[in-house]
Amino acid sequence: MMPERHLIARVVVVAVLLLTMAVAFVSHSALRSFEVELRPELEREASVVGGIGARTLQRAVELGVPFRGLSGLDEYLASLLTAQQGLSYVLLADAEGQRIASAGDGAASFSGLPAGTVPPERGGAVMRQLGGSYDAALPILEDGRIVGWMHVGISRERLDTVLNDTRWDVLIVLLVVLLATSEFLRFSLFRTVSAPVELVSRLQARLAAGDWTLRAQDNIVSEAGRVVRHLNVLVRRMNDRFDRLRWMATQTGAPSRAATVLDGVRQRLRFGVTAVQDGLGTGAASGRLPLFLFVFAEQLSTSFNPIYALELAGGQGGIIGAALPIVAFVAAVALFTPFGGSVVARRGPRDAMLIGLVPAALGHIGAALATDLTTFAIARGICGAGYAIVTIACQVHLAQEAPKGRVARSLGGFTAAVMTGAVCGTAIGAVLADRVGFRVTLTFSMVLVVLTTLLVLRNFVAGGGSEQKPMGLWRSARAAFSEPRFALLVLFAAIPAKVLLGGFIFFLAPLELRELGLSQAAIGRNIMLYGLCMLPAIVVGAWLTDRTGRGGLIIALAGVINGFALLLPLWLDRDMALPIAIIGTGLAQGLAAAPMLAIIPGLSLVRGAPNSAAMLSFLRLGERFGSVIGPPAAAALLALGSGQQTMLALGVISLATAIGYALSLAVQARRPGGAA
Amino acid sequence: MLQRRHILAAPASLLATPAVAQARPFRIMMLLTRGWEEACDGFRDHFAARRIPVELIVRDIATDMRLVPGLVQEVRQVRPDLVYVWGTGLAVAALGPWDAVDPSKHITGVPVVFNIVTDPVGNRLIRSNIDPGRPVTGTEYIASVEVQMRAMARYRPFTRVATIFNPNESNSRSVVAQARALLGDNLLELPVALNAARQPDPDSIPAALMRARQADVDWLYIPPDTFLNNHRALLTREALVLRLPIFAATERFVLFADGLAGLVSRYYSVGAFTGYKAAQILRDGRAPESIPVETLTRMSYLIRMESARQLHFYPPVGLLRTAETV
């Protein structure tokens, strides 16, 4: 790692740590205040329910029914218990605190109020904490004296559940803030520190090598910018002095001798200020922020797309109507991915991104203005076309800008930025839609796409198109898939990975978790484990690939891990096996993400293979195919057997394809000139 | 007994639109069985509250069915806009069976609404509740026997029930028959003894109640019955003495006597509901045969707490949340 990368990493870590501590402190304080606020609310609720229950009993006594002659108490208390959620018990005790009748599980550990307990002077309930419940006791009076107490217990578990949910919400917001902050910091530090320092290093190296011909971009606003400007002045002065020497040589009495000396100098040093200046370049890191922003914008609507579709259909669309915009988006992404690849190959990543951002922006604004389901589905399809072009352009950009020996880590950045954007966008989109509505959120997506366009215009360097003559889509596909390493990668790694993602993470796991009785929020948190585990795994997978150069092996290993994770129901209970399988899938898919992409640039160099943009687009197409067939495949398996059997079947598929891929690697390695 | 009541509550300028065109008050002839009571109040007040001018011509037979032919004759002469008939027996006598009307004996050619009538289909006053089959409509005021038995069980579950009734009244017989079908041998039927003139003898009531006590029944059920209503004070007091809890189908046994409980339609509300149907005919111009016969959707669960205390027969706490105590 170069020194400036160390610097960026340290700054990001320190900033994130400080931010974490600050947000954690604020969150902790907020949670404590929340508890302080919530407890009286629960006590009030217990008191109100107790009041309602006691009023009927009091009325009965006042109507002449003796307290000891009250009948139908069990039925009455049970009706009170079921009328209000969250009550742990409803109980009637006599003046000595002895239980007369009760309903609810929480009554088992009940102990009555001591004889002689006096109710509050202002009326209301006697409040106390009793075991795991808040107990509100209201007196029943007969002839002015207390003859009994009506007790209502509200379980503390409810408070704990609310607090727990809130803690998770705070944690998710914290995570989103941290991920977004690290993306912005990474970009900002690259533009203001890392890239200028690299520019200075490049200039120093050239000067040290005797090249005094080039000047650097001098509008950089930072300390490094000042150094750059000093170096520019130095270069100009040296060139001026050399010109002066040349002039002086012509004025001396021994011009031939002077010319010989100057020739000697010219052989060691090169002078002359050219028109071309060295700039900051685009850099891999600066490609991540536009990608992050773009994916963030796209994912803002993920949480409400089906609901918005149903709303536009006026309740007439049904499930098909709700799914139509999603299908249009996925289909457009699949159709336009190869097209995106050819645009990138012809025009370079910058132009391709700018081309792709136009339909994306139009799609978002079209979705915001849609008045019916069809228009909305078309708008989402247009978004999908833009998404296909932009993402493939970003992948190619990262591959091109990857420093030597860091291809996997650079491409891993692509998956990481997409995942980060997806996690942040989905979470924030739901909150935004809740507050400002669907249409404004979609308009905000469009604004973010415009911002992304400005970032690309400002920071991306034009060019980067392939010098190879374009082969045409069909020929490119044939050429790509006739390369066995590519075909095996797509068939045995890319497609199975996405089948598991779509089939297990997005389809089977939510259903199984719901079967376990988890709330929607808890299901969401469990599914989020996938993304959380994937992010660090991407970094590890990329690092291992760059370090060992055995990307293929890592992909196969990831498939095996994924397979074993899905076979866990063989050894563990479902409530344990499911979250661990989700974690395992996240880790495995994260590990394989970067090496899968990093293999492509090498394969594109093979004679007759299409350029890397085209190959990346076919890889993405394969992944899309896997994503599409995953859920119906899992559904079909589920229809044939249980959820656990479906998990096992998916696990076997993962293991089989991973072993198949590993064997194919071994076979290729034995061939002359083969490589793993 | 002849009365004439004029309800001209509002000046013509305040009348509702259809009534503005009304040239004169609607003339309604009210044929009553046992005088003016709460159901008649509800009927009258429905028009007053809506400022519909009506002229009420009230005729009361004071339970003397021999006066019915004269009333039918008078209706034919007066030709009112609508006839209101109170009570099952009077309705059966004045209107006849829906499929065998005799114009010489029964009211014809005038829309009719009936009130406080038991089982109008069983008594052949109408073809069905949905489709009366003649220009007659009205209201029912008794909950179905099954609902009443469930309400009784909600107060206190039972195995045996006794019921006392006047065998001369078709409304009582009809309800008792339904109870028999539901309870079978667990129903002890106690018809009031008839005297030499084939009229029910009030002096036989205590003996009938004693039979119920000896049979150790859990409840004494009182169906809708004009004779028992007229002797309700004796009946309910005697039942208290014998520690027989009374569950009644009509309100007066609980409201104005010592009956313990009952699931009832309040007479005033039923009267107002009948007024609503009459207004549909008079003001809205609807044909009576197109208006279904209905019952109120809300009934009142009445409990007389003093009787509960005397019997030591207290209602369950849950019932007190919904019941109306008197």
PDB file of N, CA and C in Angstrom, chain A residues 511-570:
ATOM      1  N   LEU A 511     -39.451 -16.136   4.043  1.00  0.00           N
ATOM      2  CA  LEU A 511     -40.601 -17.013   4.309  1.00  0.00           C
ATOM      3  C   LEU A 511     -40.335 -17.890   5.532  1.00  0.00           C
ATOM      4  N   GLU A 512     -39.144 -18.455   5.582  1.00  0.00           N
ATOM      5  CA  GLU A 512     -38.807 -19.356   6.694  1.00  0.00           C
ATOM      6  C   GLU A 512     -38.735 -18.593   8.011  1.00  0.00           C
ATOM      7  N   LEU A 513     -38.183 -17.371   7.946  1.00  0.00           N
ATOM      8  CA  LEU A 513     -38.088 -16.562   9.168  1.00  0.00           C
ATOM      9  C   LEU A 513     -39.481 -16.195   9.671  1.00  0.00           C
ATOM     10  N   ARG A 514     -40.395 -15.937   8.732  1.00  0.00           N
ATOM     11  CA  ARG A 514     -41.752 -15.627   9.138  1.00  0.00           C
ATOM     12  C   ARG A 514     -42.402 -16.851   9.785  1.00  0.00           C
ATOM     13  N   GLU A 515     -42.081 -18.018   9.236  1.00  0.00           N
ATOM     14  CA  GLU A 515     -42.599 -19.266   9.829  1.00  0.00           C
ATOM     15  C   GLU A 515     -42.139 -19.420  11.268  1.00  0.00           C
ATOM     16  N   LEU A 516     -40.944 -18.887  11.547  1.00  0.00           N
ATOM     17  CA  LEU A 516     -40.418 -18.982  12.915  1.00  0.00           C
ATOM     18  C   LEU A 516     -41.098 -17.989  13.853  1.00  0.00           C
ATOM     19  N   GLY A 517     -41.959 -17.142  13.286  1.00  0.00           N
ATOM     20  CA  GLY A 517     -42.713 -16.197  14.110  1.00  0.00           C
ATOM     21  C   GLY A 517     -42.034 -14.855  14.282  1.00  0.00           C
ATOM     22  N   LEU A 518     -41.056 -14.535  13.440  1.00  0.00           N
ATOM     23  CA  LEU A 518     -40.366 -13.249  13.577  1.00  0.00           C
ATOM     24  C   LEU A 518     -41.215 -12.130  12.989  1.00  0.00           C
ATOM     25  N   SER A 519     -41.045 -10.933  13.570  1.00  0.00           N
ATOM     26  CA  SER A 519     -41.762  -9.771  13.048  1.00  0.00           C
ATOM     27  C   SER A 519     -41.124  -9.334  11.733  1.00  0.00           C
ATOM     28  N   GLN A 520     -41.843  -8.450  11.002  1.00  0.00           N
ATOM     29  CA  GLN A 520     -41.308  -7.981   9.722  1.00  0.00           C
ATOM     30  C   GLN A 520     -39.967  -7.283   9.937  1.00  0.00           C
ATOM     31  N   ALA A 521     -39.879  -6.486  11.006  1.00  0.00           N
ATOM     32  CA  ALA A 521     -38.629  -5.760  11.272  1.00  0.00           C
ATOM     33  C   ALA A 521     -37.493  -6.745  11.539  1.00  0.00           C
ATOM     34  N   ALA A 522     -37.793  -7.776  12.320  1.00  0.00           N
ATOM     35  CA  ALA A 522     -36.764  -8.769  12.654  1.00  0.00           C
ATOM     36  C   ALA A 522     -36.328  -9.536  11.408  1.00  0.00           C
ATOM     37  N   ILE A 523     -37.277  -9.824  10.520  1.00  0.00           N
ATOM     38  CA  ILE A 523     -36.928 -10.508   9.270  1.00  0.00           C
ATOM     39  C   ILE A 523     -35.985  -9.615   8.467  1.00  0.00           C
ATOM     40  N   GLY A 524     -36.338  -8.330   8.391  1.00  0.00           N
ATOM     41  CA  GLY A 524     -35.509  -7.367   7.657  1.00  0.00           C
ATOM     42  C   GLY A 524     -34.094  -7.320   8.210  1.00  0.00           C
ATOM     43  N   ARG A 525     -33.996  -7.347   9.550  1.00  0.00           N
ATOM     44  CA  ARG A 525     -32.666  -7.289  10.175  1.00  0.00           C
ATOM     45  C   ARG A 525     -31.868  -8.543   9.840  1.00  0.00           C
ATOM     46  N   ASN A 526     -32.523  -9.691   9.874  1.00  0.00           N
ATOM     47  CA  ASN A 526     -31.828 -10.942   9.549  1.00  0.00           C
ATOM     48  C   ASN A 526     -31.319 -10.927   8.114  1.00  0.00           C
ATOM     49  N   ILE A 527     -32.169 -10.426   7.204  1.00  0.00           N
ATOM     50  CA  ILE A 527     -31.762 -10.386   5.801  1.00  0.00           C
ATOM     51  C   ILE A 527     -30.617  -9.396   5.627  1.00  0.00           C
ATOM     52  N   MET A 528     -30.636  -8.339   6.450  1.00  0.00           N
ATOM     53  CA  MET A 528     -29.568  -7.334   6.359  1.00  0.00           C
ATOM     54  C   MET A 528     -28.199  -7.910   6.710  1.00  0.00           C
ATOM     55  N   LEU A 529     -28.227  -9.001   7.501  1.00  0.00           N
ATOM     56  CA  LEU A 529     -26.958  -9.654   7.870  1.00  0.00           C
ATOM     57  C   LEU A 529     -26.172 -10.026   6.617  1.00  0.00           C
ATOM     58  N   TYR A 530     -26.932 -10.369   5.567  1.00  0.00           N
ATOM     59  CA  TYR A 530     -26.288 -10.755   4.309  1.00  0.00           C
ATOM     60  C   TYR A 530     -25.383  -9.627   3.817  1.00  0.00           C
ATOM     61  N   GLY A 531     -25.960  -8.414   3.716  1.00  0.00           N
ATOM     62  CA  GLY A 531     -25.198  -7.271   3.210  1.00  0.00           C
ATOM     63  C   GLY A 531     -24.053  -6.914   4.140  1.00  0.00           C
ATOM     64  N   LEU A 532     -24.319  -6.974   5.449  1.00  0.00           N
ATOM     65  CA  LEU A 532     -23.292  -6.587   6.423  1.00  0.00           C
ATOM     66  C   LEU A 532     -22.087  -7.531   6.376  1.00  0.00           C
ATOM     67  N   CYS A 533     -22.346  -8.810   6.183  1.00  0.00           N
ATOM     68  CA  CYS A 533     -21.249  -9.778   6.135  1.00  0.00           C
ATOM     69  C   CYS A 533     -20.536  -9.714   4.784  1.00  0.00           C
ATOM     70  N   MET A 534     -21.300  -9.343   3.763  1.00  0.00           N
ATOM     71  CA  MET A 534     -20.716  -9.327   2.432  1.00  0.00           C
ATOM     72  C   MET A 534     -19.652  -8.225   2.316  1.00  0.00           C
ATOM     73  N   LEU A 535     -19.933  -7.054   2.926  1.00  0.00           N
ATOM     74  CA  LEU A 535     -19.022  -5.918   2.738  1.00  0.00           C
ATOM     75  C   LEU A 535     -17.583  -6.222   3.165  1.00  0.00           C
ATOM     76  N   PRO A 536     -17.358  -6.698   4.407  1.00  0.00           N
ATOM     77  CA  PRO A 536     -15.959  -7.020   4.764  1.00  0.00           C
ATOM     78  C   PRO A 536     -15.412  -8.191   3.946  1.00  0.00           C
ATOM     79  N   ALA A 537     -16.304  -9.134   3.601  1.00  0.00           N
ATOM     80  CA  ALA A 537     -15.836 -10.298   2.834  1.00  0.00           C
ATOM     81  C   ALA A 537     -15.323  -9.872   1.457  1.00  0.00           C
ATOM     82  N   ILE A 538     -15.927  -8.837   0.878  1.00  0.00           N
ATOM     83  CA  ILE A 538     -15.460  -8.337  -0.423  1.00  0.00           C
ATOM     84  C   ILE A 538     -14.008  -7.877  -0.300  1.00  0.00           C
ATOM     85  N   VAL A 539     -13.749  -7.112   0.775  1.00  0.00           N
ATOM     86  CA  VAL A 539     -12.389  -6.585   0.981  1.00  0.00           C
ATOM     87  C   VAL A 539     -11.407  -7.743   1.144  1.00  0.00           C
ATOM     88  N   VAL A 540     -11.808  -8.729   1.971  1.00  0.00           N
ATOM     89  CA  VAL A 540     -10.919  -9.871   2.230  1.00  0.00           C
ATOM     90  C   VAL A 540     -10.687 -10.654   0.932  1.00  0.00           C
ATOM     91  N   GLY A 541     -11.760 -10.913   0.194  1.00  0.00           N
ATOM     92  CA  GLY A 541     -11.653 -11.673  -1.064  1.00  0.00           C
ATOM     93  C   GLY A 541     -10.746 -10.960  -2.056  1.00  0.00           C
ATOM     94  N   ALA A 542     -10.912  -9.637  -2.149  1.00  0.00           N
ATOM     95  CA  ALA A 542     -10.103  -8.854  -3.084  1.00  0.00           C
ATOM     96  C   ALA A 542      -8.637  -8.885  -2.675  1.00  0.00           C
ATOM     97  N   TRP A 543      -8.408  -8.722  -1.373  1.00  0.00           N
ATOM     98  CA  TRP A 543      -7.023  -8.697  -0.865  1.00  0.00           C
ATOM     99  C   TRP A 543      -6.351 -10.048  -1.106  1.00  0.00           C
ATOM    100  N   LEU A 544      -7.086 -11.118  -0.798  1.00  0.00           N
ATOM    101  CA  LEU A 544      -6.524 -12.464  -0.982  1.00  0.00           C
ATOM    102  C   LEU A 544      -6.197 -12.715  -2.455  1.00  0.00           C
ATOM    103  N   THR A 545      -7.093 -12.258  -3.335  1.00  0.00           N
ATOM    104  CA  THR A 545      -6.881 -12.478  -4.769  1.00  0.00           C
ATOM    105  C   THR A 545      -5.630 -11.744  -5.247  1.00  0.00           C
ATOM    106  N   ASP A 546      -5.509 -10.472  -4.858  1.00  0.00           N
ATOM    107  CA  ASP A 546      -4.328  -9.700  -5.259  1.00  0.00           C
ATOM    108  C   ASP A 546      -3.050 -10.289  -4.660  1.00  0.00           C
ATOM    109  N   ARG A 547      -3.185 -10.784  -3.438  1.00  0.00           N
ATOM    110  CA  ARG A 547      -2.022 -11.298  -2.702  1.00  0.00           C
ATOM    111  C   ARG A 547      -1.564 -12.643  -3.291  1.00  0.00           C
ATOM    112  N   THR A 548      -2.525 -13.532  -3.562  1.00  0.00           N
ATOM    113  CA  THR A 548      -2.156 -14.897  -3.963  1.00  0.00           C
ATOM    114  C   THR A 548      -2.230 -15.124  -5.473  1.00  0.00           C
ATOM    115  N   GLY A 549      -3.056 -14.303  -6.151  1.00  0.00           N
ATOM    116  CA  GLY A 549      -3.255 -14.511  -7.590  1.00  0.00           C
ATOM    117  C   GLY A 549      -4.062 -15.767  -7.892  1.00  0.00           C
ATOM    118  N   ARG A 550      -4.752 -16.315  -6.859  1.00  0.00           N
ATOM    119  CA  ARG A 550      -5.543 -17.543  -7.069  1.00  0.00           C
ATOM    120  C   ARG A 550      -7.035 -17.246  -6.934  1.00  0.00           C
ATOM    121  N   GLY A 551      -7.483 -16.323  -7.795  1.00  0.00           N
ATOM    122  CA  GLY A 551      -8.887 -15.913  -7.745  1.00  0.00           C
ATOM    123  C   GLY A 551      -9.839 -17.071  -7.954  1.00  0.00           C
ATOM    124  N   GLY A 552      -9.503 -17.956  -8.911  1.00  0.00           N
ATOM    125  CA  GLY A 552     -10.369 -19.090  -9.221  1.00  0.00           C
ATOM    126  C   GLY A 552     -10.596 -19.960  -8.000  1.00  0.00           C
ATOM    127  N   LEU A 553      -9.511 -20.222  -7.265  1.00  0.00           N
ATOM    128  CA  LEU A 553      -9.608 -21.069  -6.084  1.00  0.00           C
ATOM    129  C   LEU A 553     -10.504 -20.435  -5.017  1.00  0.00           C
ATOM    130  N   ILE A 554     -10.358 -19.117  -4.891  1.00  0.00           N
ATOM    131  CA  ILE A 554     -11.174 -18.406  -3.882  1.00  0.00           C
ATOM    132  C   ILE A 554     -12.658 -18.500  -4.256  1.00  0.00           C
ATOM    133  N   ILE A 555     -12.943 -18.395  -5.582  1.00  0.00           N
ATOM    134  CA  ILE A 555     -14.340 -18.502  -6.036  1.00  0.00           C
ATOM    135  C   ILE A 555     -14.901 -19.886  -5.680  1.00  0.00           C
ATOM    136  N   ALA A 556     -14.095 -20.926  -5.953  1.00  0.00           N
ATOM    137  CA  ALA A 556     -14.535 -22.293  -5.650  1.00  0.00           C
ATOM    138  C   ALA A 556     -14.733 -22.475  -4.149  1.00  0.00           C
ATOM    139  N   LEU A 557     -13.794 -21.932  -3.368  1.00  0.00           N
ATOM    140  CA  LEU A 557     -13.881 -22.033  -1.906  1.00  0.00           C
ATOM    141  C   LEU A 557     -15.161 -21.355  -1.406  1.00  0.00           C
ATOM    142  N   ALA A 558     -15.457 -20.181  -1.998  1.00  0.00           N
ATOM    143  CA  ALA A 558     -16.668 -19.447  -1.594  1.00  0.00           C
ATOM    144  C   ALA A 558     -17.912 -20.295  -1.869  1.00  0.00           C
ATOM    145  N   GLY A 559     -17.936 -20.971  -3.019  1.00  0.00           N
ATOM    146  CA  GLY A 559     -19.074 -21.831  -3.362  1.00  0.00           C
ATOM    147  C   GLY A 559     -19.241 -22.949  -2.343  1.00  0.00           C
ATOM    148  N   VAL A 560     -18.099 -23.519  -1.904  1.00  0.00           N
ATOM    149  CA  VAL A 560     -18.147 -24.604  -0.911  1.00  0.00           C
ATOM    150  C   VAL A 560     -18.687 -24.065   0.419  1.00  0.00           C
ATOM    151  N   ILE A 561     -18.193 -22.886   0.814  1.00  0.00           N
ATOM    152  CA  ILE A 561     -18.674 -22.279   2.077  1.00  0.00           C
ATOM    153  C   ILE A 561     -20.183 -22.064   1.998  1.00  0.00           C
ATOM    154  N   ASN A 562     -20.616 -21.499   0.854  1.00  0.00           N
ATOM    155  CA  ASN A 562     -22.047 -21.247   0.671  1.00  0.00           C
ATOM    156  C   ASN A 562     -22.847 -22.551   0.763  1.00  0.00           C
ATOM    157  N   GLY A 563     -22.309 -23.599   0.135  1.00  0.00           N
ATOM    158  CA  GLY A 563     -22.983 -24.895   0.152  1.00  0.00           C
ATOM    159  C   GLY A 563     -23.137 -25.423   1.563  1.00  0.00           C
ATOM    160  N   PHE A 564     -22.044 -25.395   2.346  1.00  0.00           N
ATOM    161  CA  PHE A 564     -22.114 -25.903   3.726  1.00  0.00           C
ATOM    162  C   PHE A 564     -23.059 -25.050   4.578  1.00  0.00           C
ATOM    163  N   ALA A 565     -23.045 -23.732   4.312  1.00  0.00           N
ATOM    164  CA  ALA A 565     -23.944 -22.851   5.084  1.00  0.00           C
ATOM    165  C   ALA A 565     -25.403 -23.270   4.874  1.00  0.00           C
ATOM    166  N   LEU A 566     -25.732 -23.633   3.641  1.00  0.00           N
ATOM    167  CA  LEU A 566     -27.116 -24.014   3.352  1.00  0.00           C
ATOM    168  C   LEU A 566     -27.427 -25.443   3.793  1.00  0.00           C
ATOM    169  N   LEU A 567     -26.397 -26.218   4.079  1.00  0.00           N
ATOM    170  CA  LEU A 567     -26.638 -27.585   4.579  1.00  0.00           C
ATOM    171  C   LEU A 567     -26.754 -27.626   6.102  1.00  0.00           C
ATOM    172  N   LEU A 568     -26.639 -26.444   6.733  1.00  0.00           N
ATOM    173  CA  LEU A 568     -26.661 -26.389   8.207  1.00  0.00           C
ATOM    174  C   LEU A 568     -27.902 -27.012   8.854  1.00  0.00           C
ATOM    175  N   PRO A 569     -29.086 -26.950   8.204  1.00  0.00           N
ATOM    176  CA  PRO A 569     -30.250 -27.601   8.839  1.00  0.00           C
ATOM    177  C   PRO A 569     -30.028 -29.078   9.148  1.00  0.00           C
ATOM    178  N   LEU A 570     -29.007 -29.684   8.528  1.00  0.00           N
ATOM    179  CA  LEU A 570     -28.701 -31.092   8.851  1.00  0.00           C
ATOM    180  C   LEU A 570     -28.190 -31.232  10.275  1.00  0.00           C
TER     181      LEU A 570
END
